C-alpha cells in the first residue's frame, strides 16, 4: 500500500469500462494449469485452517481469553483478505478471461486496502496484548477485559475504512490513458496509478501519510512492544518462566515477521531493483501464502491450540458415533 512516484502513461484521456490483468498470461498454458491447481489447494487450506481456528477458539472454553479472541479476528481477516484476491485470480487462470470491470477493479482495491490496513492494526493490537500479559501481568485482567478487547478489535477493523475510502475514491477519480493493461494479478495501486494522465503528487503525499499512519506506525508499535517483552523475559529468574512467556508470543512474532518482511520487500524496494515479475512473486507471498501459513503456525507452535483442536475433534467424533 505504499505509493512511489511512477512514470505516467502518455496519450489521450480514455474512459475505461474495464481493465486487463496481465496476471500470468505470459506463462505456458501447462504452467498456468499447474498454478491454478496450486492456488486452489492453497485457497482451500487457507479457508479450512482459518475456519478451524475460528471454530476452536469459539467452542473451547480454555481458549476464551484475549489472545485467542484477537486470533479469531485475525482468522476472519485472513479469510476476507484472501477472498479479495484469490477467486478472481483462479477465475482468470481457469477461463483465460483476464478482464476486470472498472467497478470490479475499484471494489477489489477498496477491500485490499481495507483488510490490509485492518490487519496491520490488529497485529499491533495483538502485540500490545502480549506486552500487557508479560510486562504488566498483575493488571492484565483489568486492562484487557472483555469490553477493552471488543473496543480494540473494533478499532482495528474500522481503521481500514478511512484509508480504503480515501485512497480508492481518489485514485479512480483521476483521468486514465491507454492502454488499459495492468501488469499484475490484482488491482494494486502502482499499476493503476501508472495509467493516470494527471499530476498525482498531492495524492502521493497523502498516500505517504496514510502509509506512515496505518503501516509504519503499527509496525513501530509492534517493535517497541517486543523490545519491552524480550527485556522482561530476559530478566525472569527461571528458564521455565522464560520459555513459557516466550511461547505465548512466538507464533505472533513469526506471523508479523512473514507479513511485514514480504510487504516491505514489495513496496519499499527501489523500483529499479524490482521487476514486475519479482513484484508479482512477492505479492503472491503476502496475499496468498501468508494467510495459509498463519493457522498452521498457530496450530504447530501453540500447545493450547493443538490441545483444543484435539478436544474438539474428539467431541465431534463422539457426537457422530452417538
PDB file of C-alpha atoms in Angstrom:
ATOM      1  CA  UNK A   1       0.000   0.000   0.000  1.00  0.00           C
ATOM      2  CA  UNK A   2       2.997   2.272  -0.323  1.00  0.00           C
ATOM      3  CA  UNK A   3       2.929   4.610  -3.297  1.00  0.00           C
ATOM      4  CA  UNK A   4       6.008   5.774  -5.145  1.00  0.00           C
ATOM      5  CA  UNK A   5       6.330   8.239  -7.987  1.00  0.00           C
ATOM      6  CA  UNK A   6       5.654   6.328 -11.160  1.00  0.00           C
ATOM      7  CA  UNK A   7       6.097   7.305 -14.806  1.00  0.00           C
ATOM      8  CA  UNK A   8       2.733   8.385 -16.142  1.00  0.00           C
ATOM      9  CA  UNK A   9       1.247   6.957 -19.285  1.00  0.00           C
ATOM     10  CA  UNK A  10       1.060   9.380 -22.167  1.00  0.00           C
ATOM     11  CA  UNK A  11      -1.711   9.704 -24.690  1.00  0.00           C
ATOM     12  CA  UNK A  12      -5.296  10.772 -24.942  1.00  0.00           C
ATOM     13  CA  UNK A  13      -7.617  10.502 -21.985  1.00  0.00           C
ATOM     14  CA  UNK A  14      -9.794   7.410 -22.285  1.00  0.00           C
ATOM     15  CA  UNK A  15     -12.958   6.410 -20.474  1.00  0.00           C
ATOM     16  CA  UNK A  16     -12.249   2.840 -19.391  1.00  0.00           C
ATOM     17  CA  UNK A  17     -15.066   0.372 -18.862  1.00  0.00           C
ATOM     18  CA  UNK A  18     -12.663  -2.413 -17.935  1.00  0.00           C
ATOM     19  CA  UNK A  19      -9.022  -3.249 -17.273  1.00  0.00           C
ATOM     20  CA  UNK A  20      -6.960  -6.175 -18.498  1.00  0.00           C
ATOM     21  CA  UNK A  21      -4.983  -8.022 -15.822  1.00  0.00           C
ATOM     22  CA  UNK A  22      -1.787  -9.308 -17.424  1.00  0.00           C
ATOM     23  CA  UNK A  23      -1.569 -11.718 -14.482  1.00  0.00           C
ATOM     24  CA  UNK A  24       0.252 -14.929 -15.554  1.00  0.00           C
ATOM     25  CA  UNK A  25      -0.860 -14.870 -19.196  1.00  0.00           C
ATOM     26  CA  UNK A  26       2.753 -14.851 -20.408  1.00  0.00           C
ATOM     27  CA  UNK A  27       3.327 -18.315 -18.946  1.00  0.00           C
ATOM     28  CA  UNK A  28       2.751 -21.507 -20.974  1.00  0.00           C
ATOM     29  CA  UNK A  29      -0.790 -22.973 -20.676  1.00  0.00           C
ATOM     30  CA  UNK A  30       0.527 -26.098 -18.932  1.00  0.00           C
ATOM     31  CA  UNK A  31       2.181 -23.994 -16.237  1.00  0.00           C
ATOM     32  CA  UNK A  32      -0.974 -21.917 -15.815  1.00  0.00           C
ATOM     33  CA  UNK A  33      -2.925 -25.111 -15.136  1.00  0.00           C
ATOM     34  CA  UNK A  34      -0.376 -26.132 -12.501  1.00  0.00           C
ATOM     35  CA  UNK A  35      -0.635 -22.682 -10.914  1.00  0.00           C
ATOM     36  CA  UNK A  36      -4.424 -22.957 -10.881  1.00  0.00           C
ATOM     37  CA  UNK A  37      -4.262 -26.284  -9.049  1.00  0.00           C
ATOM     38  CA  UNK A  38      -1.622 -24.986  -6.628  1.00  0.00           C
ATOM     39  CA  UNK A  39      -3.545 -21.795  -5.796  1.00  0.00           C
ATOM     40  CA  UNK A  40      -6.792 -23.755  -5.473  1.00  0.00           C
ATOM     41  CA  UNK A  41      -5.188 -26.092  -2.911  1.00  0.00           C
ATOM     42  CA  UNK A  42      -3.679 -23.127  -1.033  1.00  0.00           C
ATOM     43  CA  UNK A  43      -7.053 -21.373  -1.024  1.00  0.00           C
ATOM     44  CA  UNK A  44      -8.772 -24.474   0.351  1.00  0.00           C
ATOM     45  CA  UNK A  45      -6.127 -24.955   3.057  1.00  0.00           C
ATOM     46  CA  UNK A  46      -6.313 -21.248   3.971  1.00  0.00           C
ATOM     47  CA  UNK A  47     -10.086 -21.274   4.285  1.00  0.00           C
ATOM     48  CA  UNK A  48     -10.212 -24.580   6.171  1.00  0.00           C
ATOM     49  CA  UNK A  49      -7.352 -23.711   8.531  1.00  0.00           C
ATOM     50  CA  UNK A  50      -8.738 -20.312   9.476  1.00  0.00           C
ATOM     51  CA  UNK A  51     -12.283 -21.670   9.892  1.00  0.00           C
ATOM     52  CA  UNK A  52     -10.880 -24.313  12.259  1.00  0.00           C
ATOM     53  CA  UNK A  53      -9.130 -21.597  14.288  1.00  0.00           C
ATOM     54  CA  UNK A  54     -12.400 -19.619  14.471  1.00  0.00           C
ATOM     55  CA  UNK A  55     -14.331 -22.745  15.441  1.00  0.00           C
ATOM     56  CA  UNK A  56     -11.964 -23.991  18.121  1.00  0.00           C
ATOM     57  CA  UNK A  57     -11.472 -20.561  19.740  1.00  0.00           C
ATOM     58  CA  UNK A  58     -15.260 -20.188  19.867  1.00  0.00           C
ATOM     59  CA  UNK A  59     -16.345 -23.590  21.227  1.00  0.00           C
ATOM     60  CA  UNK A  60     -13.419 -24.399  23.541  1.00  0.00           C
ATOM     61  CA  UNK A  61     -13.743 -22.548  26.859  1.00  0.00           C
ATOM     62  CA  UNK A  62     -10.000 -22.929  27.528  1.00  0.00           C
ATOM     63  CA  UNK A  63      -9.354 -20.511  24.654  1.00  0.00           C
ATOM     64  CA  UNK A  64     -11.772 -17.804  25.813  1.00  0.00           C
ATOM     65  CA  UNK A  65      -9.010 -15.323  26.537  1.00  0.00           C
ATOM     66  CA  UNK A  66      -7.978 -12.020  24.920  1.00  0.00           C
ATOM     67  CA  UNK A  67      -5.105 -13.584  22.959  1.00  0.00           C
ATOM     68  CA  UNK A  68      -7.389 -16.091  21.241  1.00  0.00           C
ATOM     69  CA  UNK A  69     -10.156 -13.526  20.787  1.00  0.00           C
ATOM     70  CA  UNK A  70      -7.730 -11.477  18.699  1.00  0.00           C
ATOM     71  CA  UNK A  71      -6.515 -14.633  16.928  1.00  0.00           C
ATOM     72  CA  UNK A  72     -10.115 -15.351  15.911  1.00  0.00           C
ATOM     73  CA  UNK A  73     -10.390 -11.837  14.499  1.00  0.00           C
ATOM     74  CA  UNK A  74      -7.123 -12.367  12.611  1.00  0.00           C
ATOM     75  CA  UNK A  75      -8.527 -15.539  11.057  1.00  0.00           C
ATOM     76  CA  UNK A  76     -11.650 -13.664   9.932  1.00  0.00           C
ATOM     77  CA  UNK A  77      -9.380 -11.035   8.388  1.00  0.00           C
ATOM     78  CA  UNK A  78      -7.221 -13.601   6.615  1.00  0.00           C
ATOM     79  CA  UNK A  79     -10.254 -15.309   5.087  1.00  0.00           C
ATOM     80  CA  UNK A  80     -11.631 -11.963   3.912  1.00  0.00           C
ATOM     81  CA  UNK A  81      -8.273 -10.707   2.613  1.00  0.00           C
ATOM     82  CA  UNK A  82      -7.738 -13.959   0.708  1.00  0.00           C
ATOM     83  CA  UNK A  83     -11.209 -13.817  -0.850  1.00  0.00           C
ATOM     84  CA  UNK A  84     -10.472 -10.372  -2.287  1.00  0.00           C
ATOM     85  CA  UNK A  85      -7.547 -11.674  -4.353  1.00  0.00           C
ATOM     86  CA  UNK A  86      -7.667 -15.427  -4.966  1.00  0.00           C
ATOM     87  CA  UNK A  87     -11.132 -16.134  -6.502  1.00  0.00           C
ATOM     88  CA  UNK A  88     -10.556 -13.633  -9.317  1.00  0.00           C
ATOM     89  CA  UNK A  89      -7.037 -14.983  -9.864  1.00  0.00           C
ATOM     90  CA  UNK A  90      -8.366 -18.572 -10.067  1.00  0.00           C
ATOM     91  CA  UNK A  91     -11.099 -17.490 -12.485  1.00  0.00           C
ATOM     92  CA  UNK A  92      -8.524 -15.771 -14.689  1.00  0.00           C
ATOM     93  CA  UNK A  93      -6.312 -18.856 -14.777  1.00  0.00           C
ATOM     94  CA  UNK A  94      -9.223 -21.205 -15.452  1.00  0.00           C
ATOM     95  CA  UNK A  95     -11.246 -19.238 -18.037  1.00  0.00           C
ATOM     96  CA  UNK A  96      -8.402 -17.165 -19.539  1.00  0.00           C
ATOM     97  CA  UNK A  97     -10.684 -14.129 -19.135  1.00  0.00           C
ATOM     98  CA  UNK A  98      -8.237 -11.518 -17.863  1.00  0.00           C
ATOM     99  CA  UNK A  99     -10.636  -8.570 -17.914  1.00  0.00           C
ATOM    100  CA  UNK A 100     -11.982  -6.877 -14.803  1.00  0.00           C
ATOM    101  CA  UNK A 101     -14.577  -4.136 -14.913  1.00  0.00           C
ATOM    102  CA  UNK A 102     -13.795  -0.596 -13.786  1.00  0.00           C
ATOM    103  CA  UNK A 103     -16.149  -1.033 -10.811  1.00  0.00           C
ATOM    104  CA  UNK A 104     -14.765  -4.502 -10.087  1.00  0.00           C
ATOM    105  CA  UNK A 105     -11.213  -3.164 -10.048  1.00  0.00           C
ATOM    106  CA  UNK A 106     -12.183  -0.312  -7.716  1.00  0.00           C
ATOM    107  CA  UNK A 107     -14.028  -2.736  -5.414  1.00  0.00           C
ATOM    108  CA  UNK A 108     -11.083  -5.131  -5.282  1.00  0.00           C
ATOM    109  CA  UNK A 109      -8.670  -2.302  -4.496  1.00  0.00           C
ATOM    110  CA  UNK A 110     -11.006  -0.898  -1.828  1.00  0.00           C
ATOM    111  CA  UNK A 111     -11.193  -4.152   0.121  1.00  0.00           C
ATOM    112  CA  UNK A 112      -7.486  -4.829  -0.415  1.00  0.00           C
ATOM    113  CA  UNK A 113      -6.776  -1.523   1.357  1.00  0.00           C
ATOM    114  CA  UNK A 114      -9.479  -2.122   3.938  1.00  0.00           C
ATOM    115  CA  UNK A 115      -8.361  -5.571   5.069  1.00  0.00           C
ATOM    116  CA  UNK A 116      -4.645  -4.763   4.662  1.00  0.00           C
ATOM    117  CA  UNK A 117      -4.817  -1.715   6.952  1.00  0.00           C
ATOM    118  CA  UNK A 118      -7.047  -3.567   9.413  1.00  0.00           C
ATOM    119  CA  UNK A 119      -4.567  -6.458   9.594  1.00  0.00           C
ATOM    120  CA  UNK A 120      -1.652  -4.111  10.302  1.00  0.00           C
ATOM    121  CA  UNK A 121      -3.577  -2.558  13.191  1.00  0.00           C
ATOM    122  CA  UNK A 122      -4.807  -5.917  14.502  1.00  0.00           C
ATOM    123  CA  UNK A 123      -1.255  -7.307  14.555  1.00  0.00           C
ATOM    124  CA  UNK A 124      -0.235  -4.251  16.588  1.00  0.00           C
ATOM    125  CA  UNK A 125      -3.172  -4.850  18.949  1.00  0.00           C
ATOM    126  CA  UNK A 126      -2.079  -8.465  19.416  1.00  0.00           C
ATOM    127  CA  UNK A 127       1.442  -7.258  20.232  1.00  0.00           C
ATOM    128  CA  UNK A 128       0.006  -4.853  22.828  1.00  0.00           C
ATOM    129  CA  UNK A 129      -1.967  -7.737  24.351  1.00  0.00           C
ATOM    130  CA  UNK A 130       1.219  -9.786  24.732  1.00  0.00           C
ATOM    131  CA  UNK A 131       3.034  -6.735  26.152  1.00  0.00           C
ATOM    132  CA  UNK A 132       0.426  -6.263  28.889  1.00  0.00           C
ATOM    133  CA  UNK A 133       0.267 -10.021  29.622  1.00  0.00           C
ATOM    134  CA  UNK A 134       4.041 -10.317  30.114  1.00  0.00           C
ATOM    135  CA  UNK A 135       5.177  -6.864  31.249  1.00  0.00           C
ATOM    136  CA  UNK A 136       2.160  -5.864  33.368  1.00  0.00           C
ATOM    137  CA  UNK A 137       0.660  -9.233  34.254  1.00  0.00           C
ATOM    138  CA  UNK A 138      -0.935  -8.109  37.540  1.00  0.00           C
ATOM    139  CA  UNK A 139      -3.139  -5.565  35.766  1.00  0.00           C
ATOM    140  CA  UNK A 140      -3.759  -7.744  32.707  1.00  0.00           C
ATOM    141  CA  UNK A 141      -7.294  -8.874  33.710  1.00  0.00           C
ATOM    142  CA  UNK A 142      -8.285  -5.237  34.238  1.00  0.00           C
ATOM    143  CA  UNK A 143      -6.605  -3.690  31.205  1.00  0.00           C
ATOM    144  CA  UNK A 144      -7.687  -6.446  28.825  1.00  0.00           C
ATOM    145  CA  UNK A 145     -11.217  -7.173  29.976  1.00  0.00           C
ATOM    146  CA  UNK A 146     -13.938  -8.122  27.508  1.00  0.00           C
ATOM    147  CA  UNK A 147     -15.008  -4.526  26.851  1.00  0.00           C
ATOM    148  CA  UNK A 148     -11.428  -3.405  26.127  1.00  0.00           C
ATOM    149  CA  UNK A 149     -10.846  -6.359  23.785  1.00  0.00           C
ATOM    150  CA  UNK A 150     -14.012  -5.640  21.792  1.00  0.00           C
ATOM    151  CA  UNK A 151     -13.094  -1.952  21.523  1.00  0.00           C
ATOM    152  CA  UNK A 152      -9.543  -2.721  20.374  1.00  0.00           C
ATOM    153  CA  UNK A 153     -10.737  -5.255  17.801  1.00  0.00           C
ATOM    154  CA  UNK A 154     -13.430  -2.861  16.512  1.00  0.00           C
ATOM    155  CA  UNK A 155     -10.864  -0.049  16.241  1.00  0.00           C
ATOM    156  CA  UNK A 156      -8.566  -2.351  14.245  1.00  0.00           C
ATOM    157  CA  UNK A 157     -11.343  -3.268  11.817  1.00  0.00           C
ATOM    158  CA  UNK A 158     -12.547   0.327  11.474  1.00  0.00           C
ATOM    159  CA  UNK A 159      -9.010   1.580  10.766  1.00  0.00           C
ATOM    160  CA  UNK A 160      -9.264   0.134   7.274  1.00  0.00           C
ATOM    161  CA  UNK A 161     -12.316   2.242   6.419  1.00  0.00           C
ATOM    162  CA  UNK A 162     -10.788   5.739   6.059  1.00  0.00           C
ATOM    163  CA  UNK A 163      -7.667   4.645   4.186  1.00  0.00           C
ATOM    164  CA  UNK A 164      -9.650   2.435   1.790  1.00  0.00           C
ATOM    165  CA  UNK A 165     -12.303   5.089   1.158  1.00  0.00           C
ATOM    166  CA  UNK A 166      -9.907   7.982   0.583  1.00  0.00           C
ATOM    167  CA  UNK A 167      -7.316   6.090  -1.455  1.00  0.00           C
ATOM    168  CA  UNK A 168      -9.699   4.242  -3.737  1.00  0.00           C
ATOM    169  CA  UNK A 169     -12.014   7.191  -4.351  1.00  0.00           C
ATOM    170  CA  UNK A 170      -9.084   9.456  -5.133  1.00  0.00           C
ATOM    171  CA  UNK A 171      -7.317   7.004  -7.456  1.00  0.00           C
ATOM    172  CA  UNK A 172     -10.417   6.294  -9.527  1.00  0.00           C
ATOM    173  CA  UNK A 173     -11.330   9.962  -9.825  1.00  0.00           C
ATOM    174  CA  UNK A 174      -8.229  10.544 -11.980  1.00  0.00           C
ATOM    175  CA  UNK A 175      -8.422  10.508 -15.791  1.00  0.00           C
ATOM    176  CA  UNK A 176      -6.829   7.453 -17.407  1.00  0.00           C
ATOM    177  CA  UNK A 177      -4.828   6.958 -20.613  1.00  0.00           C
ATOM    178  CA  UNK A 178      -4.471   3.830 -22.710  1.00  0.00           C
ATOM    179  CA  UNK A 179      -3.603   1.056 -22.825  1.00  0.00           C
ATOM    180  CA  UNK A 180      -5.746  -0.374 -20.039  1.00  0.00           C
ATOM    181  CA  UNK A 181      -3.388  -3.252 -19.214  1.00  0.00           C
ATOM    182  CA  UNK A 182      -2.406  -3.785 -15.566  1.00  0.00           C
ATOM    183  CA  UNK A 183       0.791  -5.788 -15.208  1.00  0.00           C
ATOM    184  CA  UNK A 184      -0.384  -7.582 -12.085  1.00  0.00           C
ATOM    185  CA  UNK A 185      -2.756 -10.347 -10.964  1.00  0.00           C
ATOM    186  CA  UNK A 186      -4.998  -7.969  -8.998  1.00  0.00           C
ATOM    187  CA  UNK A 187      -5.841  -4.271  -8.910  1.00  0.00           C
ATOM    188  CA  UNK A 188      -2.956  -2.990  -6.815  1.00  0.00           C
ATOM    189  CA  UNK A 189      -2.372   0.761  -6.694  1.00  0.00           C
ATOM    190  CA  UNK A 190       1.004   1.169  -8.522  1.00  0.00           C
ATOM    191  CA  UNK A 191      -0.080  -0.429 -11.847  1.00  0.00           C
ATOM    192  CA  UNK A 192      -3.362   1.517 -11.775  1.00  0.00           C
ATOM    193  CA  UNK A 193      -1.620   4.818 -10.983  1.00  0.00           C
ATOM    194  CA  UNK A 194       0.733   4.155 -13.921  1.00  0.00           C
ATOM    195  CA  UNK A 195      -2.233   4.643 -16.284  1.00  0.00           C
ATOM    196  CA  UNK A 196      -3.217   8.045 -14.855  1.00  0.00           C
ATOM    197  CA  UNK A 197      -2.900  11.123 -17.088  1.00  0.00           C
ATOM    198  CA  UNK A 198      -2.684  13.781 -14.365  1.00  0.00           C
ATOM    199  CA  UNK A 199      -0.445  15.205 -11.689  1.00  0.00           C
ATOM    200  CA  UNK A 200      -0.623  12.768  -8.752  1.00  0.00           C
ATOM    201  CA  UNK A 201       1.939  14.475  -6.487  1.00  0.00           C
ATOM    202  CA  UNK A 202      -0.683  15.627  -3.949  1.00  0.00           C
ATOM    203  CA  UNK A 203      -2.235  12.175  -3.895  1.00  0.00           C
ATOM    204  CA  UNK A 204       1.151  10.549  -3.361  1.00  0.00           C
ATOM    205  CA  UNK A 205       1.837  12.890  -0.436  1.00  0.00           C
ATOM    206  CA  UNK A 206      -1.463  11.837   1.127  1.00  0.00           C
ATOM    207  CA  UNK A 207      -0.651   8.189   0.378  1.00  0.00           C
ATOM    208  CA  UNK A 208       2.706   8.532   2.116  1.00  0.00           C
ATOM    209  CA  UNK A 209       0.954   9.980   5.175  1.00  0.00           C
ATOM    210  CA  UNK A 210      -1.514   7.081   5.158  1.00  0.00           C
ATOM    211  CA  UNK A 211       1.376   4.639   4.883  1.00  0.00           C
ATOM    212  CA  UNK A 212       3.047   6.103   7.962  1.00  0.00           C
ATOM    213  CA  UNK A 213      -0.198   6.091   9.963  1.00  0.00           C
ATOM    214  CA  UNK A 214      -1.567   2.695   9.002  1.00  0.00           C
ATOM    215  CA  UNK A 215       1.522   0.621   8.209  1.00  0.00           C
ATOM    216  CA  UNK A 216       4.730   2.104   9.602  1.00  0.00           C
ATOM    217  CA  UNK A 217       3.261   3.316  12.909  1.00  0.00           C
ATOM    218  CA  UNK A 218       1.692  -0.088  13.800  1.00  0.00           C
ATOM    219  CA  UNK A 219       4.970  -1.760  12.843  1.00  0.00           C
ATOM    220  CA  UNK A 220       6.906   0.548  15.174  1.00  0.00           C
ATOM    221  CA  UNK A 221       4.397  -0.191  17.957  1.00  0.00           C
ATOM    222  CA  UNK A 222       4.984  -3.909  17.423  1.00  0.00           C
ATOM    223  CA  UNK A 223       8.764  -3.439  17.538  1.00  0.00           C
ATOM    224  CA  UNK A 224       8.504  -1.335  20.698  1.00  0.00           C
ATOM    225  CA  UNK A 225       6.244  -3.904  22.346  1.00  0.00           C
ATOM    226  CA  UNK A 226       8.611  -6.762  21.609  1.00  0.00           C
ATOM    227  CA  UNK A 227      11.636  -4.831  22.831  1.00  0.00           C
ATOM    228  CA  UNK A 228       9.861  -4.473  26.182  1.00  0.00           C
ATOM    229  CA  UNK A 229       8.638  -8.087  26.099  1.00  0.00           C
ATOM    230  CA  UNK A 230      12.094  -9.533  25.408  1.00  0.00           C
ATOM    231  CA  UNK A 231      13.648  -7.281  28.052  1.00  0.00           C
ATOM    232  CA  UNK A 232      11.138  -8.564  30.618  1.00  0.00           C
ATOM    233  CA  UNK A 233      11.622 -12.189  29.588  1.00  0.00           C
ATOM    234  CA  UNK A 234      15.418 -11.979  29.896  1.00  0.00           C
ATOM    235  CA  UNK A 235      15.052 -10.640  33.445  1.00  0.00           C
ATOM    236  CA  UNK A 236      12.945 -13.603  34.552  1.00  0.00           C
ATOM    237  CA  UNK A 237      14.836 -15.776  37.056  1.00  0.00           C
ATOM    238  CA  UNK A 238      13.764 -19.248  35.873  1.00  0.00           C
ATOM    239  CA  UNK A 239      14.345 -20.858  32.489  1.00  0.00           C
ATOM    240  CA  UNK A 240      10.877 -22.399  32.639  1.00  0.00           C
ATOM    241  CA  UNK A 241       9.300 -18.981  33.139  1.00  0.00           C
ATOM    242  CA  UNK A 242      11.254 -17.572  30.200  1.00  0.00           C
ATOM    243  CA  UNK A 243      10.197 -20.435  27.953  1.00  0.00           C
ATOM    244  CA  UNK A 244       6.528 -20.175  28.951  1.00  0.00           C
ATOM    245  CA  UNK A 245       6.459 -16.397  28.427  1.00  0.00           C
ATOM    246  CA  UNK A 246       8.183 -16.562  25.058  1.00  0.00           C
ATOM    247  CA  UNK A 247       5.986 -19.419  23.842  1.00  0.00           C
ATOM    248  CA  UNK A 248       2.880 -17.249  24.293  1.00  0.00           C
ATOM    249  CA  UNK A 249       4.141 -14.684  21.772  1.00  0.00           C
ATOM    250  CA  UNK A 250       6.420 -16.678  19.442  1.00  0.00           C
ATOM    251  CA  UNK A 251       3.618 -17.556  16.987  1.00  0.00           C
ATOM    252  CA  UNK A 252       2.553 -13.931  16.698  1.00  0.00           C
ATOM    253  CA  UNK A 253       6.166 -12.870  16.203  1.00  0.00           C
ATOM    254  CA  UNK A 254       6.582 -15.342  13.314  1.00  0.00           C
ATOM    255  CA  UNK A 255       3.330 -14.156  11.687  1.00  0.00           C
ATOM    256  CA  UNK A 256       4.373 -10.495  11.997  1.00  0.00           C
ATOM    257  CA  UNK A 257       7.788 -11.268  10.517  1.00  0.00           C
ATOM    258  CA  UNK A 258       6.263 -13.038   7.500  1.00  0.00           C
ATOM    259  CA  UNK A 259       3.658 -10.358   6.844  1.00  0.00           C
ATOM    260  CA  UNK A 260       5.876  -7.302   7.169  1.00  0.00           C
ATOM    261  CA  UNK A 261       9.021  -8.734   5.548  1.00  0.00           C
ATOM    262  CA  UNK A 262       7.228  -9.535   2.291  1.00  0.00           C
ATOM    263  CA  UNK A 263       5.200  -6.301   2.343  1.00  0.00           C
ATOM    264  CA  UNK A 264       8.339  -4.214   2.897  1.00  0.00           C
ATOM    265  CA  UNK A 265      10.198  -6.051   0.129  1.00  0.00           C
ATOM    266  CA  UNK A 266       7.246  -5.429  -2.184  1.00  0.00           C
ATOM    267  CA  UNK A 267       6.610  -1.749  -1.541  1.00  0.00           C
ATOM    268  CA  UNK A 268       9.799  -0.247  -0.122  1.00  0.00           C
ATOM    269  CA  UNK A 269      12.425  -1.518  -2.556  1.00  0.00           C
ATOM    270  CA  UNK A 270      13.583   0.926  -5.248  1.00  0.00           C
ATOM    271  CA  UNK A 271      11.643   0.410  -8.468  1.00  0.00           C
ATOM    272  CA  UNK A 272      14.865  -0.002 -10.431  1.00  0.00           C
ATOM    273  CA  UNK A 273      15.711  -3.062  -8.317  1.00  0.00           C
ATOM    274  CA  UNK A 274      12.330  -4.776  -8.664  1.00  0.00           C
ATOM    275  CA  UNK A 275      10.998  -6.194 -11.911  1.00  0.00           C
ATOM    276  CA  UNK A 276       7.219  -6.573 -12.357  1.00  0.00           C
ATOM    277  CA  UNK A 277       7.587 -10.357 -12.232  1.00  0.00           C
ATOM    278  CA  UNK A 278       9.521 -10.238  -8.948  1.00  0.00           C
ATOM    279  CA  UNK A 279       6.900  -7.910  -7.519  1.00  0.00           C
ATOM    280  CA  UNK A 280       4.175 -10.368  -8.510  1.00  0.00           C
ATOM    281  CA  UNK A 281       6.050 -13.151  -6.758  1.00  0.00           C
ATOM    282  CA  UNK A 282       6.430 -11.122  -3.560  1.00  0.00           C
ATOM    283  CA  UNK A 283       2.788 -10.056  -3.718  1.00  0.00           C
ATOM    284  CA  UNK A 284       1.766 -13.704  -4.053  1.00  0.00           C
ATOM    285  CA  UNK A 285       3.532 -14.471  -0.807  1.00  0.00           C
ATOM    286  CA  UNK A 286       1.746 -11.966   1.432  1.00  0.00           C
ATOM    287  CA  UNK A 287      -1.653 -12.148  -0.318  1.00  0.00           C
ATOM    288  CA  UNK A 288      -1.855 -15.917  -0.858  1.00  0.00           C
ATOM    289  CA  UNK A 289       0.797 -17.842   1.084  1.00  0.00           C
ATOM    290  CA  UNK A 290       0.925 -15.955   4.399  1.00  0.00           C
ATOM    291  CA  UNK A 291      -2.839 -16.299   5.099  1.00  0.00           C
ATOM    292  CA  UNK A 292      -2.383 -20.064   4.675  1.00  0.00           C
ATOM    293  CA  UNK A 293       0.649 -20.200   6.988  1.00  0.00           C
ATOM    294  CA  UNK A 294      -0.929 -18.284   9.878  1.00  0.00           C
ATOM    295  CA  UNK A 295      -3.279 -21.047  11.136  1.00  0.00           C
ATOM    296  CA  UNK A 296      -0.543 -23.623  10.553  1.00  0.00           C
ATOM    297  CA  UNK A 297       1.922 -21.580  12.617  1.00  0.00           C
ATOM    298  CA  UNK A 298      -0.546 -21.085  15.463  1.00  0.00           C
ATOM    299  CA  UNK A 299      -1.514 -24.774  15.385  1.00  0.00           C
ATOM    300  CA  UNK A 300       2.020 -26.165  15.326  1.00  0.00           C
ATOM    301  CA  UNK A 301       3.681 -23.702  17.717  1.00  0.00           C
ATOM    302  CA  UNK A 302       0.896 -23.354  20.281  1.00  0.00           C
ATOM    303  CA  UNK A 303       0.220 -26.273  22.611  1.00  0.00           C
ATOM    304  CA  UNK A 304      -3.078 -24.799  23.816  1.00  0.00           C
ATOM    305  CA  UNK A 305      -4.440 -24.579  20.267  1.00  0.00           C
ATOM    306  CA  UNK A 306      -3.244 -28.119  19.482  1.00  0.00           C
ATOM    307  CA  UNK A 307      -4.886 -29.467  22.638  1.00  0.00           C
ATOM    308  CA  UNK A 308      -8.108 -27.578  21.884  1.00  0.00           C
ATOM    309  CA  UNK A 309      -8.162 -28.927  18.321  1.00  0.00           C
ATOM    310  CA  UNK A 310      -7.784 -32.469  19.654  1.00  0.00           C
ATOM    311  CA  UNK A 311     -10.605 -31.962  22.180  1.00  0.00           C
ATOM    312  CA  UNK A 312     -12.876 -30.504  19.505  1.00  0.00           C
ATOM    313  CA  UNK A 313     -12.169 -33.369  17.105  1.00  0.00           C
ATOM    314  CA  UNK A 314     -12.803 -35.964  19.845  1.00  0.00           C
ATOM    315  CA  UNK A 315     -16.129 -34.311  20.705  1.00  0.00           C
ATOM    316  CA  UNK A 316     -17.115 -34.264  17.035  1.00  0.00           C
ATOM    317  CA  UNK A 317     -16.236 -37.951  16.625  1.00  0.00           C
ATOM    318  CA  UNK A 318     -18.162 -38.916  19.787  1.00  0.00           C
ATOM    319  CA  UNK A 319     -21.230 -36.992  18.622  1.00  0.00           C
ATOM    320  CA  UNK A 320     -21.125 -38.794  15.259  1.00  0.00           C
ATOM    321  CA  UNK A 321     -20.956 -42.225  16.985  1.00  0.00           C
ATOM    322  CA  UNK A 322     -23.971 -41.330  19.099  1.00  0.00           C
TER     323      UNK A 322
END
